[in-house]
Amino acid sequence: MYHVEQFSMQPVTLKLKHPFKTAHSTTFERPLTLIKLEVFDEKTHQVASGFGEVQSFADLSYAPENQQMSRTVIETMILPYLKSYSFNSAPDFASYLQQLTPFASFAKAGIEMAVWDAVGKLTNQSLAQMIGGSMTKVPVGIAFGLDVSASDIRSAISEGYQRIKLKIQADNLHIEQLTRLLEQFPQQHFSLDANSSFTPTNIELLKQLPDNVLFIEQPFAATDFVDHAHFQLQTKQLLSLDESINNINDIRTLVALKAARAVTIKQGKIGGISAAIAAIELAQISGIRPWIGGMLSSNLGRGVDLALASLEGIAFAGDIADSQHYFQTDITEEALTVHKGFMDVPQRPGIGLTVNDMFSTFL
């Protein structure tokens, strides 16, 4: 049995090297909340520190939970009951969090991440081992904003990225320019992320895309499961839902309505590692292709994403770019680097990464 002895959290801001532009906004910096737990093993009487991060954004333009809301839920609905519960495993602890609040997926995910990290250290197992990951390296992709250039794509291809994601918006000229850009690289796999910028009245723009587009992510609004289902029936193109997926029930809705043939799994958004595993399993048995999306997370979050991407049946290269790509300074001492289109899955106990002193001293 385990229990949490100490808890601390600290908001941090990571500066982006370059602005990241989507259909709705331009991001210059990434707010996160860093979490540290001290977990006590009641059998061995050992203590281990576990780290996690809350990956909600500053506002509500992407998801129905922002950083301030996440911290408020932690302080008022989770923290008062955190130290009174003894648990057998990280999934057991995740179930307890779900009992405390069925909402606030980002808040729960950040705390659960720290518990997995600590339990892995106490049991001398990597996160990938604990969740049943079968690969020591995984194929990875990279995401670019609306202002992507042919030079950016050539650079990504030279680094070996197996899938390149491009942000798109519902504009005739933009789609025409994008199509010409994609046609310059017929051998490269792409995906397109609409970030809910299309409606059923202008979706015709996406029906004549080149064959090297693997899938289109979230064309319509988050609540528009029915419109996604209608469009999926009309097009040979795979759709993948992202903004629509905030918990396991949203996966069930996707499956029931056949709203897409792929789904973007983001553990920080869906409620944590345990919820992500359940979502992957449900998608697979339902004939939906799951893959691991990115959240502009730190290396700590990307370490978790790598472990999830090592599970069998992940359909596409994940949004897990080289750690040098996005931030001026990252949270961990170790860099996550791409080698010929693959990234190593951390093998050390827990998440397998060390939080920099400049961040851990906050805690």
Coordinates of C-alpha atoms in Angstrom, one line a residue:
M1 CA 0.0 0.0 0.0
Y2 CA 1.1 3.6 -0.6
H3 CA 0.0 7.0 0.6
V4 CA 0.8 10.6 -0.3
E5 CA 2.8 12.3 2.5
Q6 CA 3.6 15.7 0.9
F7 CA 2.1 17.7 -1.9
S8 CA 3.2 20.9 -3.6
M9 CA 2.4 22.7 -6.8
Q10 CA 3.8 25.7 -8.6
P11 CA 2.6 27.6 -11.8
V12 CA 5.5 27.9 -14.4
T13 CA 5.7 29.5 -17.8
L14 CA 7.7 28.1 -20.6
K15 CA 8.7 30.6 -23.4
L16 CA 8.3 29.3 -26.9
K17 CA 11.2 29.8 -29.3
H18 CA 8.7 30.8 -32.1
P19 CA 5.0 31.8 -31.9
F20 CA 2.7 28.9 -32.6
K21 CA -0.3 30.0 -34.7
T22 CA -3.6 28.1 -35.0
A23 CA -7.0 28.9 -36.5
H24 CA -8.0 30.6 -33.2
S25 CA -5.0 32.0 -31.5
T26 CA -1.2 32.5 -31.5
T27 CA 0.7 31.1 -28.5
F28 CA 3.9 32.8 -27.3
E29 CA 4.3 31.0 -24.0
R30 CA 3.0 27.9 -22.4
P31 CA 1.6 28.0 -18.8
L32 CA 1.8 24.8 -16.8
T33 CA 1.4 23.8 -13.2
L34 CA 4.2 21.6 -11.9
I35 CA 3.3 19.1 -9.2
K36 CA 5.5 17.3 -6.7
L37 CA 4.3 14.4 -4.5
E38 CA 6.1 12.5 -1.8
V39 CA 4.7 8.9 -1.8
F40 CA 5.3 6.5 1.1
D41 CA 5.5 2.8 0.5
E42 CA 3.9 1.3 3.7
K43 CA 5.6 -2.1 3.1
T44 CA 9.2 -1.0 2.5
H45 CA 9.0 2.3 4.4
Q46 CA 10.6 4.1 1.5
V47 CA 9.6 7.4 0.1
A48 CA 9.9 8.6 -3.5
S49 CA 9.2 12.0 -5.2
G50 CA 6.9 12.0 -8.2
F51 CA 6.5 14.9 -10.6
G52 CA 3.6 15.7 -12.8
E53 CA 2.2 18.7 -14.8
V54 CA -1.2 20.2 -15.3
Q55 CA -1.6 20.8 -19.0
S56 CA -4.6 23.0 -19.3
F57 CA -4.2 26.3 -21.1
A58 CA -4.5 29.9 -19.9
D59 CA -8.0 30.4 -21.4
L60 CA -11.0 28.3 -22.5
S61 CA -10.5 28.5 -26.3
Y62 CA -9.3 24.9 -26.6
A63 CA -10.9 23.0 -23.6
P64 CA -13.5 23.7 -20.9
E65 CA -10.9 23.9 -18.2
N66 CA -8.1 26.5 -17.8
Q67 CA -5.1 26.7 -15.5
Q68 CA -6.8 28.7 -12.8
M69 CA -9.8 26.3 -12.8
S70 CA -7.4 23.3 -12.5
R71 CA -5.6 24.7 -9.5
T72 CA -8.8 25.7 -7.8
V73 CA -10.2 22.1 -8.2
I74 CA -6.9 20.7 -6.8
E75 CA -6.9 23.1 -3.8
T76 CA -10.6 22.7 -2.9
M77 CA -11.7 19.2 -4.1
I78 CA -8.6 17.0 -4.2
L79 CA -5.9 18.3 -1.8
P80 CA -8.1 18.1 1.4
Y81 CA -8.5 14.4 0.8
L82 CA -5.2 13.5 -0.8
K83 CA -3.3 12.3 2.2
S84 CA -6.1 10.3 3.8
Y85 CA -6.2 7.6 1.1
S86 CA -4.0 4.5 0.9
F87 CA -3.8 2.9 -2.5
N88 CA -2.4 -0.3 -4.0
S89 CA -1.4 1.1 -7.4
A90 CA -1.5 4.1 -9.6
P91 CA -4.7 2.9 -11.4
D92 CA -6.3 2.5 -7.9
F93 CA -5.3 6.1 -7.1
A94 CA -6.8 7.2 -10.4
S95 CA -10.1 5.7 -9.5
Y96 CA -10.0 7.6 -6.2
L97 CA -9.5 10.8 -8.0
Q98 CA -12.5 10.1 -10.2
Q99 CA -14.6 9.6 -7.1
L100 CA -13.4 13.0 -5.7
T101 CA -14.5 14.7 -8.9
P102 CA -15.8 13.4 -12.3
F103 CA -14.8 16.7 -13.8
A104 CA -11.5 18.7 -14.1
S105 CA -9.7 16.2 -16.3
F106 CA -6.5 18.3 -16.5
A107 CA -6.2 18.6 -12.8
K108 CA -6.6 14.9 -12.2
A109 CA -4.2 14.0 -14.9
G110 CA -1.4 16.2 -13.4
I111 CA -1.7 14.6 -10.0
E112 CA -2.0 11.1 -11.4
M113 CA 1.1 11.6 -13.5
A114 CA 3.1 12.4 -10.3
V115 CA 1.7 9.3 -8.6
W116 CA 2.8 7.0 -11.5
D117 CA 6.2 8.6 -11.4
A118 CA 6.6 8.0 -7.7
V119 CA 5.3 4.4 -7.8
G120 CA 7.6 3.6 -10.6
K121 CA 10.5 4.8 -8.6
L122 CA 9.4 2.8 -5.6
T123 CA 9.0 -0.4 -7.6
N124 CA 12.0 0.2 -9.9
Q125 CA 9.8 0.1 -13.0
S126 CA 9.6 2.5 -15.9
L127 CA 6.2 4.0 -16.8
A128 CA 6.3 2.0 -20.1
Q129 CA 6.8 -1.2 -18.2
M130 CA 4.0 -0.4 -15.8
I131 CA 1.5 0.2 -18.5
G132 CA 2.6 -2.7 -20.7
G133 CA 4.4 -0.8 -23.4
S134 CA 6.1 -3.1 -25.9
M135 CA 8.5 -0.8 -27.8
T136 CA 11.8 0.8 -26.7
K137 CA 11.5 3.5 -29.4
V138 CA 8.5 4.9 -31.2
P139 CA 7.8 6.8 -34.5
V140 CA 7.2 10.4 -33.9
G141 CA 5.7 13.4 -35.8
I142 CA 6.0 17.2 -35.5
A143 CA 3.4 20.0 -35.7
F144 CA 3.6 23.4 -37.4
G145 CA 1.4 26.4 -37.1
L146 CA -0.4 28.2 -39.9
D147 CA 2.7 30.1 -41.0
V148 CA 4.6 26.9 -42.0
S149 CA 6.9 27.2 -45.0
A150 CA 8.4 24.7 -47.5
S151 CA 11.7 25.2 -45.7
D152 CA 10.1 24.1 -42.4
I153 CA 8.9 21.0 -44.0
R154 CA 12.2 20.2 -45.7
S155 CA 13.9 20.6 -42.3
A156 CA 11.4 18.2 -40.6
I157 CA 11.9 15.7 -43.4
S158 CA 15.6 15.9 -43.0
E159 CA 15.2 15.1 -39.3
G160 CA 13.2 12.0 -40.2
Y161 CA 9.8 12.9 -38.8
Q162 CA 7.4 10.3 -40.0
R163 CA 4.3 12.5 -40.0
I164 CA 4.0 16.2 -40.2
K165 CA 1.0 18.0 -38.8
L166 CA -0.1 21.3 -40.3
K167 CA -2.6 23.7 -38.8
I168 CA -5.3 24.8 -41.2
Q169 CA -8.2 27.3 -41.3
A170 CA -11.4 27.6 -43.3
D171 CA -10.2 29.9 -46.1
N172 CA -10.2 29.3 -49.8
L173 CA -6.9 30.9 -50.5
H174 CA -5.3 29.1 -47.5
I175 CA -6.5 25.7 -48.6
E176 CA -5.3 26.3 -52.2
Q177 CA -1.8 27.4 -51.0
L178 CA -1.7 24.4 -48.6
T179 CA -2.6 21.9 -51.4
R180 CA 0.2 23.3 -53.5
L181 CA 2.6 23.0 -50.6
L182 CA 1.6 19.4 -49.9
E183 CA 2.0 18.4 -53.5
Q184 CA 5.7 19.5 -53.3
F185 CA 6.3 16.5 -50.9
P186 CA 4.3 13.6 -52.3
Q187 CA 6.3 10.9 -50.4
Q188 CA 5.8 12.6 -47.0
H189 CA 2.8 11.7 -44.7
F190 CA 0.8 14.7 -43.4
S191 CA -2.1 15.3 -41.2
L192 CA -4.2 18.5 -41.0
D193 CA -5.5 20.0 -37.8
A194 CA -8.5 22.3 -38.3
N195 CA -9.0 23.2 -34.6
S196 CA -12.8 23.3 -35.1
S197 CA -12.5 26.1 -37.7
F198 CA -14.9 24.6 -40.3
T199 CA -18.6 24.3 -40.6
P200 CA -20.8 22.0 -42.7
T201 CA -21.3 24.9 -45.1
N202 CA -17.6 25.2 -46.0
I203 CA -16.3 21.7 -45.5
E204 CA -16.3 21.1 -49.3
L205 CA -12.8 22.8 -49.2
L206 CA -11.4 19.7 -47.6
K207 CA -12.7 17.1 -50.1
Q208 CA -10.0 17.5 -52.7
L209 CA -6.8 17.0 -50.7
P210 CA -3.7 15.1 -51.9
D211 CA -3.4 11.4 -51.1
N212 CA -0.5 12.0 -48.7
V213 CA -2.9 13.4 -46.1
L214 CA -3.4 10.6 -43.6
F215 CA -6.2 12.3 -41.7
I216 CA -8.0 15.5 -40.8
E217 CA -8.2 16.5 -37.1
Q218 CA -11.3 18.1 -35.7
P219 CA -12.9 20.0 -38.6
F220 CA -16.0 21.0 -36.6
A221 CA -16.8 22.3 -33.1
A222 CA -16.2 20.2 -30.1
T223 CA -19.9 19.4 -29.5
D224 CA -20.6 18.6 -33.2
F225 CA -20.4 14.8 -33.1
V226 CA -23.3 14.5 -35.5
D227 CA -21.8 16.8 -38.1
H228 CA -18.5 14.9 -37.8
A229 CA -20.4 11.6 -38.3
H230 CA -22.1 12.9 -41.4
F231 CA -18.9 14.2 -43.0
Q232 CA -17.1 10.9 -42.1
L233 CA -19.7 9.1 -44.1
Q234 CA -19.3 11.4 -47.1
T235 CA -15.5 11.4 -47.4
K236 CA -12.8 8.7 -47.9
Q237 CA -10.6 10.9 -45.6
L238 CA -10.0 9.7 -42.1
L239 CA -11.3 12.1 -39.4
S240 CA -9.7 12.2 -35.9
L241 CA -11.5 13.9 -33.0
D242 CA -9.5 16.0 -30.5
E243 CA -11.3 19.0 -29.0
S244 CA -14.4 16.7 -28.7
I245 CA -12.6 14.3 -26.4
N246 CA -12.4 15.4 -22.8
N247 CA -13.2 12.1 -21.0
I248 CA -13.9 8.4 -21.6
N249 CA -17.6 9.1 -22.2
D250 CA -16.7 11.3 -25.2
I251 CA -15.0 8.2 -26.7
R252 CA -18.2 6.2 -26.2
T253 CA -20.1 8.9 -28.0
L254 CA -17.7 8.9 -30.9
V255 CA -18.0 5.1 -31.2
A256 CA -21.8 5.1 -30.9
L257 CA -22.3 7.8 -33.6
K258 CA -19.4 6.7 -35.7
A259 CA -18.2 10.3 -35.7
A260 CA -14.7 9.5 -36.8
R261 CA -12.4 6.6 -37.7
A262 CA -9.5 7.9 -35.6
V263 CA -9.1 9.5 -32.3
T264 CA -6.5 11.8 -30.7
I265 CA -5.5 10.6 -27.2
K266 CA -4.1 13.2 -24.9
Q267 CA -3.6 11.9 -21.4
G268 CA -3.3 15.4 -19.9
K269 CA -6.8 16.3 -21.3
I270 CA -8.7 13.1 -21.0
G271 CA -8.2 12.6 -17.2
G272 CA -4.8 11.0 -16.9
I273 CA -2.7 8.0 -17.9
S274 CA -5.3 5.4 -16.7
A275 CA -8.1 7.2 -18.6
A276 CA -5.8 7.3 -21.7
I277 CA -5.2 3.6 -21.6
A278 CA -8.9 2.9 -21.2
A279 CA -9.6 5.2 -24.2
I280 CA -7.0 3.5 -26.3
E281 CA -8.4 0.0 -25.5
L282 CA -12.0 1.1 -26.2
A283 CA -11.0 2.7 -29.5
Q284 CA -9.2 -0.4 -30.6
I285 CA -12.0 -2.9 -29.8
S286 CA -14.4 -0.5 -31.6
G287 CA -12.4 -0.3 -34.8
I288 CA -11.2 3.3 -34.2
R289 CA -7.6 4.1 -34.7
P290 CA -6.0 5.8 -31.6
W291 CA -2.9 7.8 -31.7
I292 CA -1.0 10.0 -29.2
G293 CA -1.5 13.8 -29.6
G294 CA 0.5 16.6 -28.2
M295 CA -0.4 19.4 -25.8
L296 CA 2.6 21.7 -26.1
S297 CA 3.7 20.0 -23.0
S298 CA 7.1 20.0 -21.4
N299 CA 9.6 17.1 -21.7
L300 CA 7.9 15.6 -18.6
G301 CA 4.6 15.4 -20.4
R302 CA 6.3 14.1 -23.6
G303 CA 8.0 11.4 -21.6
V304 CA 4.5 10.2 -20.6
D305 CA 3.4 10.5 -24.2
L306 CA 6.3 8.3 -25.3
A307 CA 5.3 5.6 -22.9
L308 CA 1.7 5.6 -24.1
A309 CA 2.9 5.6 -27.7
S310 CA 4.9 2.4 -26.9
L311 CA 1.6 0.5 -26.4
E312 CA 0.5 -2.0 -29.2
G313 CA -2.0 -0.8 -31.7
I314 CA -1.1 2.9 -31.8
A315 CA -2.1 3.9 -35.4
F316 CA 0.1 6.9 -36.3
A317 CA 3.3 8.6 -35.3
G318 CA 2.6 10.7 -32.2
D319 CA 2.9 14.5 -31.9
I320 CA 6.1 14.2 -29.8
A321 CA 8.7 16.5 -31.3
D322 CA 12.3 16.9 -30.4
S323 CA 12.6 18.8 -27.1
Q324 CA 14.7 21.5 -28.8
H325 CA 11.9 22.4 -31.2
Y326 CA 9.5 24.4 -29.0
F327 CA 10.8 25.9 -25.7
Q328 CA 13.7 28.1 -24.8
T329 CA 14.1 26.2 -21.5
D330 CA 12.4 22.9 -20.7
I331 CA 11.6 21.4 -17.3
T332 CA 13.9 18.3 -17.5
E333 CA 17.6 17.8 -17.5
E334 CA 17.5 15.2 -20.2
A335 CA 16.7 16.1 -23.8
L336 CA 14.3 14.1 -25.9
T337 CA 15.8 13.8 -29.4
V338 CA 14.7 12.3 -32.7
H339 CA 16.9 9.7 -34.5
K340 CA 15.8 8.9 -38.0
G341 CA 12.1 9.5 -37.2
F342 CA 12.1 7.6 -33.9
M343 CA 12.4 8.7 -30.3
D344 CA 13.6 6.5 -27.4
V345 CA 11.1 5.6 -24.7
P346 CA 12.5 6.5 -21.3
Q347 CA 13.5 3.3 -19.5
R348 CA 14.5 4.6 -16.1
P349 CA 12.1 4.1 -13.1
G350 CA 8.9 6.3 -13.2
I351 CA 8.6 8.7 -16.1
G352 CA 12.3 8.4 -16.4
L353 CA 13.3 12.0 -16.5
T354 CA 14.8 14.4 -14.0
V355 CA 13.3 17.8 -13.2
N356 CA 15.8 20.7 -13.5
D357 CA 16.9 22.2 -10.2
M358 CA 15.6 25.6 -11.3
F359 CA 12.1 24.1 -11.4
S360 CA 12.3 21.6 -8.6
T361 CA 13.4 24.3 -6.1
F362 CA 10.0 26.0 -6.6
L363 CA 8.5 23.0 -5.0

